[in-house]
Amino acid sequence: MRFFSMDGPVFRFLSLMYDLMILNIIYVITCIPVITIGAATSALYRTMLDKRYGLDAGVKTYLRQFLANFRQSTPRFLLFLLICAVLAFDARYAISGGLPAPSLLFSIFLVMLTVAAGLSSWVLALTGQFDNTLTGTLRNAALLTFRHLPLTLLLLLRFLPLLLAYFSAPLFLVFSFLFFLFYYSLAAYLAAGPMSRIFLPLMSPEEREKRTRDDDE
């Protein structure tokens, strides 16, 4: 039956799941040093976007982009890591530090932290996709964060394991095998669908032709 053939939907789905699993495992491993999270995330977004463009993107694409984007992605990631750490500390101190109007201050810092996390996701995605200065990337990320708010919320799903580990370690352990095998690559793949439709018109005709032609691997 064609349904179960090599070109059928069942085989394509299983092939995609296998690719996502391998990429997720490599992504988690390359994130272990922490300082490499920026380059790893940029490479993951680029790989998933290439998949959405119809390219045969896989492990080779990921590793190549990881190395290519390391110098740009790392300082940008560390900048946002510092900003988010300060805002998280401020939010916690607003509740426990005996400040006036703690609930209001906590809400303000929480909103700022959420915006910073959303900005960081767009910055890393743009870094893997386009060559641009830090100022230009930040400006574009800010526009995209608020113009495409539903997609920004989807990008924020990558922080769910971190939140779960902080607020409920036992629940995090229950789902840890999913985080290791599928979660990050699947979340990036889902976000890459609408993201590809945003990025593609921004490319030059030459870059658009290159990125949609299956000559990657």
Coordinates of C-alpha atoms in Angstrom, one line a residue:
M1 CA 0.0 0.0 0.0
R2 CA 1.2 3.5 -0.9
F3 CA 0.2 4.7 2.6
F4 CA 3.0 2.5 4.1
S5 CA 5.5 2.9 1.2
M6 CA 8.8 4.7 1.5
D7 CA 7.2 7.9 0.1
G8 CA 4.0 7.5 2.3
P9 CA 3.0 9.6 5.2
V10 CA 3.8 6.9 7.8
F11 CA 7.5 6.6 6.7
R12 CA 7.9 10.4 6.4
F13 CA 6.5 10.9 9.9
L14 CA 8.8 8.2 11.4
S15 CA 11.8 9.6 9.5
L16 CA 11.0 13.1 10.9
M17 CA 10.7 11.8 14.4
Y18 CA 14.0 10.0 14.1
D19 CA 15.7 13.1 12.9
L20 CA 14.2 15.2 15.7
M21 CA 15.3 12.6 18.3
I22 CA 18.9 12.6 17.1
L23 CA 19.0 16.4 16.8
N24 CA 17.5 16.8 20.2
I25 CA 20.0 14.5 21.9
I26 CA 22.9 16.3 20.2
Y27 CA 21.4 19.7 21.1
V28 CA 21.2 18.7 24.8
I29 CA 24.7 17.4 24.8
T30 CA 26.1 20.5 23.2
C31 CA 24.2 22.6 25.7
I32 CA 25.9 20.9 28.7
P33 CA 28.8 23.5 29.0
V34 CA 26.1 26.2 29.4
I35 CA 28.2 28.8 27.6
T36 CA 27.4 26.9 24.3
I37 CA 23.6 27.2 24.7
G38 CA 23.5 30.3 22.4
A39 CA 25.4 28.6 19.5
A40 CA 23.4 25.4 20.0
T41 CA 20.1 27.2 19.9
S42 CA 21.0 29.2 16.9
A43 CA 22.1 26.1 15.1
L44 CA 18.9 24.2 16.1
Y45 CA 16.7 27.0 14.7
R46 CA 18.7 27.2 11.5
T47 CA 18.4 23.4 11.0
M48 CA 14.7 23.3 11.6
L49 CA 14.2 26.3 9.3
D50 CA 16.2 24.5 6.6
K51 CA 13.9 21.5 7.1
R52 CA 10.9 23.8 6.6
Y53 CA 12.4 25.2 3.5
G54 CA 12.6 21.7 2.1
L55 CA 16.3 21.1 2.5
D56 CA 17.7 17.7 3.7
A57 CA 19.0 19.3 6.9
G58 CA 20.2 17.1 9.7
V59 CA 23.2 16.5 12.0
K60 CA 25.7 17.8 9.5
T61 CA 23.8 21.0 9.2
Y62 CA 23.5 21.4 12.9
L63 CA 27.2 20.9 13.6
R64 CA 28.2 23.2 10.8
Q65 CA 26.0 25.9 12.0
F66 CA 27.0 25.4 15.6
L67 CA 30.6 26.1 14.7
A68 CA 29.8 28.9 12.3
N69 CA 27.6 30.8 14.7
F70 CA 29.6 30.3 17.9
R71 CA 31.5 33.6 17.8
Q72 CA 28.3 35.6 17.3
S73 CA 25.8 33.6 19.3
T74 CA 27.8 33.2 22.4
P75 CA 28.2 36.8 23.5
R76 CA 24.6 37.5 22.6
F77 CA 23.4 34.6 24.7
L78 CA 25.6 35.6 27.6
L79 CA 24.2 39.2 27.4
F80 CA 20.7 38.0 27.7
L81 CA 21.6 35.4 30.3
L82 CA 23.0 38.2 32.5
I83 CA 19.9 40.4 31.9
C84 CA 17.5 37.5 32.7
A85 CA 19.5 36.5 35.8
V86 CA 19.3 40.1 37.1
L87 CA 15.5 40.4 36.4
A88 CA 14.9 37.0 38.0
F89 CA 16.8 38.1 41.1
D90 CA 14.8 41.4 41.2
A91 CA 11.5 39.5 40.9
R92 CA 12.5 37.2 43.8
Y93 CA 13.7 40.1 45.9
A94 CA 10.5 42.0 45.3
I95 CA 8.6 39.3 47.0
S96 CA 11.0 38.4 49.8
G97 CA 12.9 41.7 50.4
G98 CA 10.2 43.6 52.3
L99 CA 9.8 46.2 49.6
P100 CA 6.6 48.3 49.3
A101 CA 3.9 46.9 46.8
P102 CA 5.7 43.6 46.4
S103 CA 3.0 42.1 44.1
L104 CA 3.2 45.0 41.7
L105 CA 7.0 45.0 41.6
F106 CA 7.0 41.2 41.1
S107 CA 4.6 41.5 38.2
I108 CA 6.6 44.3 36.6
F109 CA 9.9 42.3 36.8
L110 CA 8.1 39.1 35.7
V111 CA 6.8 40.9 32.5
M112 CA 10.3 42.3 31.9
L113 CA 11.8 38.9 32.3
T114 CA 9.3 37.3 29.9
V115 CA 10.0 40.0 27.3
A116 CA 13.8 39.5 27.7
A117 CA 13.4 35.7 27.3
G118 CA 11.3 36.3 24.1
L119 CA 13.8 38.7 22.7
S120 CA 16.6 36.3 23.4
S121 CA 14.8 33.6 21.4
W122 CA 14.4 35.9 18.4
V123 CA 18.0 37.1 18.6
L124 CA 19.3 33.6 18.5
A125 CA 17.0 32.6 15.6
L126 CA 18.0 35.7 13.7
T127 CA 21.7 35.2 14.4
G128 CA 21.5 31.7 12.8
Q129 CA 19.6 33.1 9.8
F130 CA 21.1 36.4 8.9
D131 CA 24.4 38.2 9.1
N132 CA 23.8 41.4 11.0
T133 CA 25.3 43.6 13.7
L134 CA 24.2 43.2 17.3
T135 CA 22.3 46.5 17.1
G136 CA 20.5 45.5 14.0
T137 CA 19.7 42.1 15.3
L138 CA 18.3 43.5 18.6
R139 CA 16.1 46.0 16.7
N140 CA 14.7 43.3 14.4
A141 CA 14.2 41.0 17.3
A142 CA 12.2 43.7 19.2
L143 CA 10.0 44.3 16.2
L144 CA 9.4 40.6 15.7
T145 CA 8.8 39.9 19.4
F146 CA 5.7 42.2 19.6
R147 CA 4.6 41.9 16.0
H148 CA 4.3 38.2 16.1
L149 CA 3.3 37.7 19.8
P150 CA 1.7 34.2 19.4
L151 CA 5.0 32.9 17.8
T152 CA 7.0 34.6 20.6
L153 CA 4.9 32.6 23.1
L154 CA 5.6 29.5 21.1
L155 CA 9.4 30.2 21.2
L156 CA 9.1 30.7 25.0
L157 CA 8.2 27.0 25.3
R158 CA 12.0 26.2 25.2
F159 CA 12.1 27.5 28.8
L160 CA 9.4 25.2 30.1
P161 CA 11.9 22.5 31.3
L162 CA 13.9 25.1 33.2
L163 CA 10.7 26.4 34.9
L164 CA 9.6 22.9 35.7
A165 CA 13.0 22.0 37.2
Y166 CA 12.8 25.2 39.4
F167 CA 9.2 24.9 40.6
S168 CA 8.8 21.1 40.6
A169 CA 11.9 18.9 40.5
P170 CA 9.9 15.6 40.8
L171 CA 7.7 16.5 37.9
F172 CA 10.8 17.5 35.9
L173 CA 12.3 14.1 36.5
V174 CA 9.1 12.4 35.3
F175 CA 9.3 14.2 31.9
S176 CA 13.1 14.3 31.7
F177 CA 13.3 11.5 29.2
L178 CA 11.1 13.5 26.8
F179 CA 13.2 16.6 27.3
F180 CA 16.3 14.6 26.4
L181 CA 14.8 12.8 23.4
F182 CA 12.3 15.1 21.7
Y183 CA 11.2 18.3 23.4
Y184 CA 13.6 21.0 22.2
S185 CA 13.8 19.9 18.6
L186 CA 10.1 19.4 18.4
A187 CA 9.4 22.8 19.9
A188 CA 11.9 24.4 17.4
Y189 CA 10.4 22.5 14.5
L190 CA 6.9 23.7 15.4
A191 CA 8.1 27.3 15.7
A192 CA 10.1 27.0 12.4
G193 CA 6.9 26.7 10.4
P194 CA 5.5 30.2 10.9
M195 CA 9.0 31.6 11.4
S196 CA 10.0 30.4 7.9
R197 CA 7.2 32.3 6.4
I198 CA 8.4 35.5 8.1
F199 CA 12.1 35.1 7.2
L200 CA 11.8 33.9 3.6
P201 CA 10.5 37.3 2.2
L202 CA 13.3 39.1 4.0
M203 CA 16.0 37.2 2.1
S204 CA 17.6 38.3 -1.2
P205 CA 16.5 36.4 -4.3
E206 CA 19.9 34.7 -4.4
E207 CA 19.7 33.6 -0.7
R208 CA 16.1 32.5 -1.1
E209 CA 17.0 30.3 -4.0
K210 CA 20.0 28.8 -2.2
R211 CA 18.0 28.2 1.0
T212 CA 15.1 26.4 -0.8
R213 CA 17.2 24.2 -3.1
D214 CA 18.1 20.8 -1.7
D215 CA 21.8 21.0 -1.9
D216 CA 22.6 21.2 1.8
E217 CA 23.9 17.7 2.4

